[in-house]
Short mmCIF file of C-alpha atoms and ligand atoms in Angstrom, two decimals:
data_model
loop_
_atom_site.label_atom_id
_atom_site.label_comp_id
_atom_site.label_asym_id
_atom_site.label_seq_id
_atom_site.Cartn_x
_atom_site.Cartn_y
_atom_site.Cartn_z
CA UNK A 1 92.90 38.75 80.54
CA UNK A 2 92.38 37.62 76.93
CA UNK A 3 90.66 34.43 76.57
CA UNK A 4 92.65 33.01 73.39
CA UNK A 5 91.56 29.75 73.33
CA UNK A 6 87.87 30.41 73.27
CA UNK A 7 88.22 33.23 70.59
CA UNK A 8 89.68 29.87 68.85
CA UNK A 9 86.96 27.67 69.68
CA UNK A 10 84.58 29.92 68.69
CA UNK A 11 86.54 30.28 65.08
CA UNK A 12 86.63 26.64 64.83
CA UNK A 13 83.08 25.89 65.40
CA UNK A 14 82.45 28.47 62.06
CA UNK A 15 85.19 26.70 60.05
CA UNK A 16 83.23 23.32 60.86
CA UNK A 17 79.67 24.96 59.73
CA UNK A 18 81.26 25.91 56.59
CA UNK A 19 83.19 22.63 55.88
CA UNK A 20 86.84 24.43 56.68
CA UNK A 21 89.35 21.81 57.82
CA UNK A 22 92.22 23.86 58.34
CA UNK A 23 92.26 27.61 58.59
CA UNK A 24 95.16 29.47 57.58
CA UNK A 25 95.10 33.23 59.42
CA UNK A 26 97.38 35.55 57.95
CA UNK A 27 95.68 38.85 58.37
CA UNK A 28 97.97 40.40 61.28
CA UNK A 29 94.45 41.80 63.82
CA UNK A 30 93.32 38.21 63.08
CA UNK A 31 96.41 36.51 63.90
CA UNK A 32 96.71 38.87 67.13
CA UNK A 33 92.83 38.19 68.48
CA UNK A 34 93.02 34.52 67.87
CA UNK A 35 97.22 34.42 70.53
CA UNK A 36 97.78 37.74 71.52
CA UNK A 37 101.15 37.55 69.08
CA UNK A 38 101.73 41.15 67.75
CA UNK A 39 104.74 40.80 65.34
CA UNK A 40 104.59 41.62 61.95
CA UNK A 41 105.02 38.62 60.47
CA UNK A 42 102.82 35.80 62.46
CA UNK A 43 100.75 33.26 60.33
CA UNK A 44 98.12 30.79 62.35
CA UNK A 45 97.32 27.64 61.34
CA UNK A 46 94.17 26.32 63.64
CA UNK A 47 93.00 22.78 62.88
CA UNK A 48 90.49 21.04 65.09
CA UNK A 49 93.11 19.85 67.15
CA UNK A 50 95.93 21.94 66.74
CA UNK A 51 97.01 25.77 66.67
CA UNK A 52 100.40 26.47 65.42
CA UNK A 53 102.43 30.02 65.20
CA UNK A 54 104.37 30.42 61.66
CA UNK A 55 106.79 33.11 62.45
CA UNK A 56 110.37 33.75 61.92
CA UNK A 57 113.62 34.16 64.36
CA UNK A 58 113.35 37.36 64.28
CA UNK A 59 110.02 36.95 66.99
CA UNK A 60 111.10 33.86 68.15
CA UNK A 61 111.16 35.42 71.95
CA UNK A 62 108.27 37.76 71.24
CA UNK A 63 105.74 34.72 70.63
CA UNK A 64 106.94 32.92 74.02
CA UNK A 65 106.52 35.80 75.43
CA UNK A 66 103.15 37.25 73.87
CA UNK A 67 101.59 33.09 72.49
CA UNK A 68 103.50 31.02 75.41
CA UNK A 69 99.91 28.63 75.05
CA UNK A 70 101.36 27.61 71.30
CA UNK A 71 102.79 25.27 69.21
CA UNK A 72 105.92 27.48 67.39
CA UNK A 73 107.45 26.90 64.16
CA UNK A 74 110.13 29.17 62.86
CA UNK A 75 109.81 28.88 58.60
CA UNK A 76 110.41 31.74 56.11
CA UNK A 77 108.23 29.37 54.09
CA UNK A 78 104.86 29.86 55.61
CA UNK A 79 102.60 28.77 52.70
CA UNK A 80 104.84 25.54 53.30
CA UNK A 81 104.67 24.56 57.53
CA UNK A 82 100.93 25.41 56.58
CA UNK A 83 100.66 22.93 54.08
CA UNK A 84 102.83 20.38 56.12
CA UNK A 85 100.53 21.09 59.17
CA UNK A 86 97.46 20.87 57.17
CA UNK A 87 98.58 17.07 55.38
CA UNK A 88 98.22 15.94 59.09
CA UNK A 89 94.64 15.79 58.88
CA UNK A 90 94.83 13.69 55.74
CA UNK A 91 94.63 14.00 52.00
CA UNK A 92 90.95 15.19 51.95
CA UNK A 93 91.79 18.44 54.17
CA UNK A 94 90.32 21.16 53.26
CA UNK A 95 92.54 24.36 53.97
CA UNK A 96 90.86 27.60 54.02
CA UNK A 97 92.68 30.92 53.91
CA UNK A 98 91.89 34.42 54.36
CA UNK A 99 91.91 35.77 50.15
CA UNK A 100 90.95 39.21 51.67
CA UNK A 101 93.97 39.77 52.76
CA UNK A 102 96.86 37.73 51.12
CA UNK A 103 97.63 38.77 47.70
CA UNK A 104 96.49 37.31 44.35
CA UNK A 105 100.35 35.67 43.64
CA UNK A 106 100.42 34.36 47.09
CA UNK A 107 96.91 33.19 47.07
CA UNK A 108 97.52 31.48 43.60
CA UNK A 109 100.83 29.47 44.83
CA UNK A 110 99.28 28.34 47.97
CA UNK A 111 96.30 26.94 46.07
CA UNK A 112 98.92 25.36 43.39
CA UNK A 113 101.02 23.54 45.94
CA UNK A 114 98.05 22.67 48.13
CA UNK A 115 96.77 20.92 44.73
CA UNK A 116 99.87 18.96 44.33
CA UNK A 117 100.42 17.94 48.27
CA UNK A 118 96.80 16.82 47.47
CA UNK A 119 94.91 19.01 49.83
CA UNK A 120 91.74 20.89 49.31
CA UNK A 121 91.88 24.82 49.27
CA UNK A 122 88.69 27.35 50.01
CA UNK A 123 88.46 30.66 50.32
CA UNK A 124 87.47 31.88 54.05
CA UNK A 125 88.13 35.71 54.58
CA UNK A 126 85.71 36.69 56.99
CA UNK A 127 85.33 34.57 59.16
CA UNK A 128 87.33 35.33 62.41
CA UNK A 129 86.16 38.94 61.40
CA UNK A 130 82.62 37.68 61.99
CA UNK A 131 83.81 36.58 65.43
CA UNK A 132 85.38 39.82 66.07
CA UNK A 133 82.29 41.42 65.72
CA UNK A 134 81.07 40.37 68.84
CA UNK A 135 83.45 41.63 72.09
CA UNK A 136 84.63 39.55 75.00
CA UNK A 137 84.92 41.56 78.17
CA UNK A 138 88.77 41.83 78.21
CA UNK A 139 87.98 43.59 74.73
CA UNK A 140 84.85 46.01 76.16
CA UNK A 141 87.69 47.06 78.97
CA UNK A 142 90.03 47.90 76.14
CA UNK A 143 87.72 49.87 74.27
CA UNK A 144 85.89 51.44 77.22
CA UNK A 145 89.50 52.48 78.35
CA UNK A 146 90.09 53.91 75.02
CA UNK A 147 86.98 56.04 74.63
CA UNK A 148 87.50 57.50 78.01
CA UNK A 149 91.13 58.75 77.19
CA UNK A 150 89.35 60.38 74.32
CA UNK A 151 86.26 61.80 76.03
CA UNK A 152 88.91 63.31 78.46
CA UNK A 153 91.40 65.00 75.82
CA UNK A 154 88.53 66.22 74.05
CA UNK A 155 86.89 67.85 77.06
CA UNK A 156 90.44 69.44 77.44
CA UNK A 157 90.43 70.33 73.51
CA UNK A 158 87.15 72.83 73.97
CA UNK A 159 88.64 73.95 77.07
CA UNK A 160 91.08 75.19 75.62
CA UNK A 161 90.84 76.10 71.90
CA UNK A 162 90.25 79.57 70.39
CA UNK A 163 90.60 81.49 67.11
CA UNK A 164 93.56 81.98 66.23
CA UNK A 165 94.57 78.15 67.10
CA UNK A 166 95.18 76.10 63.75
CA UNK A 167 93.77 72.25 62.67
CA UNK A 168 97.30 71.15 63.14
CA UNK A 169 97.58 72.62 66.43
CA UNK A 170 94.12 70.87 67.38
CA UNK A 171 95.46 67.58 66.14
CA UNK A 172 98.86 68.33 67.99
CA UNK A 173 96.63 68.82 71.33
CA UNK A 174 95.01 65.84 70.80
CA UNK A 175 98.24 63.14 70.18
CA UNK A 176 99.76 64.83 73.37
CA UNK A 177 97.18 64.54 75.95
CA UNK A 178 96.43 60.86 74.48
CA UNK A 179 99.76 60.06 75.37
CA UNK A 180 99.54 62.16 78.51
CA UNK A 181 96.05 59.95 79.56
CA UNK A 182 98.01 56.76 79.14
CA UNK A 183 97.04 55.63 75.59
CA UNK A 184 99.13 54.25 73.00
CA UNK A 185 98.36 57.59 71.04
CA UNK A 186 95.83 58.88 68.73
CA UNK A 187 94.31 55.03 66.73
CA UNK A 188 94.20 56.75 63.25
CA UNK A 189 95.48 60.32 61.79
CA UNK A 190 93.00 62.88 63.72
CA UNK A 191 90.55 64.88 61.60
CA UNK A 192 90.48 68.07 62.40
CA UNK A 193 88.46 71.24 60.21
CA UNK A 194 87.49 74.47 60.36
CA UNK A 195 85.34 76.88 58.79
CA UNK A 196 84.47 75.40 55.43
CA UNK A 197 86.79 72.79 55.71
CA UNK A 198 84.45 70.99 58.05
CA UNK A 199 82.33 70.28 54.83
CA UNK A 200 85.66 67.95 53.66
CA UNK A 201 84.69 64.66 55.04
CA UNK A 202 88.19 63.07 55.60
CA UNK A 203 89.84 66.57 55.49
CA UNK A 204 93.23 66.33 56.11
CA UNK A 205 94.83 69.19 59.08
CA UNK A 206 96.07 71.96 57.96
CA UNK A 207 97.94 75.36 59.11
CA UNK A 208 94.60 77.58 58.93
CA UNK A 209 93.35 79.22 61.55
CA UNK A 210 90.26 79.41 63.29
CA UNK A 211 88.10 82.28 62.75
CA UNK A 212 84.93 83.63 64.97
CA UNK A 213 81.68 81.73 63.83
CA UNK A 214 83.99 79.04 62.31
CA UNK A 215 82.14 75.09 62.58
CA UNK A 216 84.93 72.95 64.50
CA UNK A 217 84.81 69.27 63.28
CA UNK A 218 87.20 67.01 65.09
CA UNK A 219 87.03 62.88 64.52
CA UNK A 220 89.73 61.16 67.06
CA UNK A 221 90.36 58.17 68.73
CA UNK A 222 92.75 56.90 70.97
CA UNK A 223 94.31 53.62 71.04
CA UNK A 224 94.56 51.44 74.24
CA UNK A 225 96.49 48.22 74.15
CA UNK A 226 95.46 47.62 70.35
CA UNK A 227 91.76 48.57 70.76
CA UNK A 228 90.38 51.62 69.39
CA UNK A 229 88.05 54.60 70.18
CA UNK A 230 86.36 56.54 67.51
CA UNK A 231 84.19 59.60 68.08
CA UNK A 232 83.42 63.12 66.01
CA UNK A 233 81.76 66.52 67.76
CA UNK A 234 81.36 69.56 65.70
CA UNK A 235 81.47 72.64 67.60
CA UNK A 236 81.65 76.35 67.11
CA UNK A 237 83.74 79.01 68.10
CA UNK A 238 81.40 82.32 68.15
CA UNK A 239 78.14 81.74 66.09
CA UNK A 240 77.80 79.72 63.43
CA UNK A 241 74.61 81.24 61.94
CA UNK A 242 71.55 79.99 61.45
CA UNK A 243 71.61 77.56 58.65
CA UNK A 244 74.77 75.32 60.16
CA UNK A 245 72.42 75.62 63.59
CA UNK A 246 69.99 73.54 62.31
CA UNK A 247 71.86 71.53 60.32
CA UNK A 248 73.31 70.56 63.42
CA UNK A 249 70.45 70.06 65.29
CA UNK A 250 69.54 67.40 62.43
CA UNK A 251 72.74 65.68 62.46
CA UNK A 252 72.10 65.37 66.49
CA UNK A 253 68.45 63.79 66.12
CA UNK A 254 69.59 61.70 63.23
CA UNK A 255 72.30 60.32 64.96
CA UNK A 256 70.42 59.90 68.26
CA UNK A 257 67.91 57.41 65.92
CA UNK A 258 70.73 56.00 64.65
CA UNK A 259 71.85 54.73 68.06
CA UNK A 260 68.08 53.61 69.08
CA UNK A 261 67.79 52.00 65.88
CA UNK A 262 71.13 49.74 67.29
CA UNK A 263 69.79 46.91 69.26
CA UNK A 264 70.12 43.28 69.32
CA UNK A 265 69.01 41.14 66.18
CA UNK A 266 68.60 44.67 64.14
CA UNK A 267 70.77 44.37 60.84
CA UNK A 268 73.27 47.03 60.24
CA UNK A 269 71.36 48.68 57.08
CA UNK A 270 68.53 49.42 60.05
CA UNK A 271 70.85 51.81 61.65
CA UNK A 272 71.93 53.41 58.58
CA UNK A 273 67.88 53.29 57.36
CA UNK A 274 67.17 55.20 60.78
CA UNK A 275 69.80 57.85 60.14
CA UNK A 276 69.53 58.56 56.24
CA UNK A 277 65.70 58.80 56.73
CA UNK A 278 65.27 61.52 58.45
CA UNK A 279 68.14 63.39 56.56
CA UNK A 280 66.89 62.67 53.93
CA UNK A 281 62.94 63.82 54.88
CA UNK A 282 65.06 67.18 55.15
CA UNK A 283 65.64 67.32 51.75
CA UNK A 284 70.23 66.78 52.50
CA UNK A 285 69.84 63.25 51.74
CA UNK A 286 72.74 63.61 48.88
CA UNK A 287 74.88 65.52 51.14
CA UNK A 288 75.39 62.66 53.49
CA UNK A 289 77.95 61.57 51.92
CA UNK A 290 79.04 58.07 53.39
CA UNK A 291 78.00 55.08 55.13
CA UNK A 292 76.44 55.16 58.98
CA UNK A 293 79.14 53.51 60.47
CA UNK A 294 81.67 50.48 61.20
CA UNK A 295 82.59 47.90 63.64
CA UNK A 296 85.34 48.98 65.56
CA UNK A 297 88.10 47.13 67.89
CA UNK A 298 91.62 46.12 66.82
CA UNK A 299 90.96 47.67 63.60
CA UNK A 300 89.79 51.14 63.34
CA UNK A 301 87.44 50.12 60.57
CA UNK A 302 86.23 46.58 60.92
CA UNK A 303 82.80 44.48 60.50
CA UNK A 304 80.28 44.91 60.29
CA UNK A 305 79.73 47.83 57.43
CA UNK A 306 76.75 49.85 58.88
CA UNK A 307 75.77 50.83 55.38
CA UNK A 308 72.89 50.78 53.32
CA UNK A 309 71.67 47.38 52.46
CA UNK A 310 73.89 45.65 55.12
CA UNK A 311 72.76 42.85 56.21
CA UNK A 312 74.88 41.97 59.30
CA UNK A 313 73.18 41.16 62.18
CA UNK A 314 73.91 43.08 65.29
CA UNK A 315 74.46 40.59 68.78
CA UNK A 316 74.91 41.98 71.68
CA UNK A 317 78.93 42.99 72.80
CA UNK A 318 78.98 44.36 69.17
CA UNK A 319 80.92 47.52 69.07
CA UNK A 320 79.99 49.94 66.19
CA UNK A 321 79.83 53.38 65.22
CA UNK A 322 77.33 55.62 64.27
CA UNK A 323 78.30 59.02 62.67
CA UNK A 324 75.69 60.59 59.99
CA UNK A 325 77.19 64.25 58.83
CA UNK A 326 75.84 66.65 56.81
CA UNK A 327 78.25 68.32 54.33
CA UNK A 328 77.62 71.72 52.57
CA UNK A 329 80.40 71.96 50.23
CA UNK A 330 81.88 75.67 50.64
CA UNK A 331 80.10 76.31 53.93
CA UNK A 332 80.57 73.83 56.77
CA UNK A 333 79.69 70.43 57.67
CA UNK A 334 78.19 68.57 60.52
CA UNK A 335 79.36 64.69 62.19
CA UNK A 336 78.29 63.75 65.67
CA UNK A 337 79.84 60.03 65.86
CA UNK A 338 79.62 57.06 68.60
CA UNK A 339 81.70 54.41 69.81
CA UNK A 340 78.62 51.93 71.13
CA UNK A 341 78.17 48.44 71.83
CA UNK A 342 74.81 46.65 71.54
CA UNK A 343 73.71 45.53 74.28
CA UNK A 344 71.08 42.93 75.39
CA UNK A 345 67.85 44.89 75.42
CA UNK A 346 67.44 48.41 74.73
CA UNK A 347 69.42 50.82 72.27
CA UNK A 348 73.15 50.93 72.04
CA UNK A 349 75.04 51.95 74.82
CA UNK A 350 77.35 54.88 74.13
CA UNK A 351 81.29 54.29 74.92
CA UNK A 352 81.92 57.85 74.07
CA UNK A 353 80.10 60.30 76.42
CA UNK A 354 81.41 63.99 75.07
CA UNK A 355 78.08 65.86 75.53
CA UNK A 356 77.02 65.91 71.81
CA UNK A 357 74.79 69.02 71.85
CA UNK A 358 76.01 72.46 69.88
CA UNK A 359 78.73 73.35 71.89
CA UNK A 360 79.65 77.07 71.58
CA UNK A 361 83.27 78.44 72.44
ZN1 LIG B 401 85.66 58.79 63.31
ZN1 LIG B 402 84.29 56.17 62.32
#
């Protein structure tokens, strides 16, 4: 069971260090870790005394249902019951809001009418996504449970595919047996390429077939009561030659530093560092194409950025990825990706199990 009140405690005690009154949460995965209310339109306001839910009739039964623990006001005018909850605390209040996510006119009115109910505004996106980063254990059993309905439709998928299938019949597979294992269904459209369009990144599925000696990149996650699973495996139906061989074998070994390189108290850049280097000792340094990897949990993509230069720490119950690929425009391209949570000694523990080695079909 959720522990809502601590996530809030733990929010609080960050406002305090960085002189935030009043927070204002309106980023909807915020909003949802900090009550468990999933409605579309749900606005916290979390003072050091008080929490209130700004939502409309419309979810009026879905927050006693899902936030039964909170204060409820029904207002269209959310900028407003945040402002008249805020003026509680007095005229030197300082009310922070998250200006990563609302936009630029809402941002400016709030900060207008904050100035002329004489309260104080700040800037504060972040900084329930620096809680987030770390994962409570009702949010480990979400994720665990969502990496294991992945592991098991993907051990299904290379069961079962052959030439002939197509990406969109790989991505099909996938959604179904998701839904089959008990998952919400697949967390974020399903990446699925063959042949040369394995060297595409973010390729979108399409109707070609597979082919014999064809690379098989597929990057999938289920989704399990909001929480996420992301993992990649490149595989090969017939063989892939000699040159998309070793690049594999590279991608494998970086990736396996990658996850050493994820302990408690590293920053993120360290994990990237690990990865790049030894791509990059191999002379494919430019055709690693992205970042390392990304927090994951209620959001598919969430802090911290494991990127070069990052500078977020890693604590332990952090749940990241870590997914170098190698990309040979024209040819094929290799990702081996993790779901894995730091843990308190020792590297990273992987959430996603599929064995990672060069599978051949
Ligand atoms: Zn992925
Ligand atoms: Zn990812």
């Amino acid at each position: 069971v959720a522990d809502h009140g601590r996530r809030r405690d733990d929010v609080r005690d960050l406002c305090r260090r960085q002189g935030v009154d009043v927070l204002l949460v309106t980023a909807p995965a915020n909003v949802r870790h900090l009550t468990g209310f999933t409605g579309s339109n749900g606005q916290l306001v979390l003072t050091p005394t008080d929490v209130v839910l700004v939502t409309d009739a419309r979810y009026e039964e879905r927050a006693a249902i899902e936030a039964p623990d909170l204060r409820r006001v029904l207002d269209r005018d959310w900028v407003g019951a945040a402002l008249r909850i805020a003026a509680v605390g007095g005229p030197e209040t300082t009310l922070g809001y998250e200006d990563h996510h609302v936009t630029a006119r809402t941002a400016g009115a709030l900060v207008e009418r904050a100035a002329a109910a004489s309260l104080g505004t700040v800037a504060a996106g972040g900084v329930v996504e620096v809680v987030r980063e770390v994962k409570d254990e009702a949010e480990l059993a979400r994720i665990e449970g969502a990496c294991a309905v992945t592991d098991a439709a993907l051990t299904a998928l290379f069961e079962r595919v052959r030439v002939g299938w197509t990406e969109r019949d790989v991505a099909r597979f996938l959604r179904d047996r998701f839904e089959a294992l008990g998952a919400e269904g697949p967390g974020f459209d399903t990446i699925a390429a063959g042949g040369p369009n394995s060297a595409v990144p973010h390729h979108a599925p399409t109707d070609r077939p597979l082919s014999e000696g064809d690379l098989l990149k597929v990057d999938c996650g289920a989704r399990v009561d909001g929480y996420h699973a992301d993992t990649t495996r490149t595989v090969a139906l017939g063989d892939p030659g000699e040159r998309m061989r070793e690049v594999h074998g590279l991608v494998l070994e970086a990736q396996w530093r990658g996850r050493e390189a994820a302990v408690a108290g590293a920053a993120a850049g360290d994990v990237d560092r690990a990865c790049r280097s030894l791509v990059e000792a191999h002379g494919l340094g430019d055709r690693f194409v992205h970042g390392t990897g990304h927090g994951v949990g209620l959001d598919i993509h969430e802090a911290p950025a494991v990127t070069a230069g990052s500078a977020a720490t890693l604590r332990t119950r952090t749940v990241l990825t870590v997914e170098p690929g190698v990309y040979l425009p024209g040819i094929g391209g290799v990702r081996i990706e993790d779901t894995v949570v730091v843990t308190e000694d020792g590297p990273a523990r992987p959430c996603t199990t599929t064995p990672r080695q060069l599978l051949v079909l």
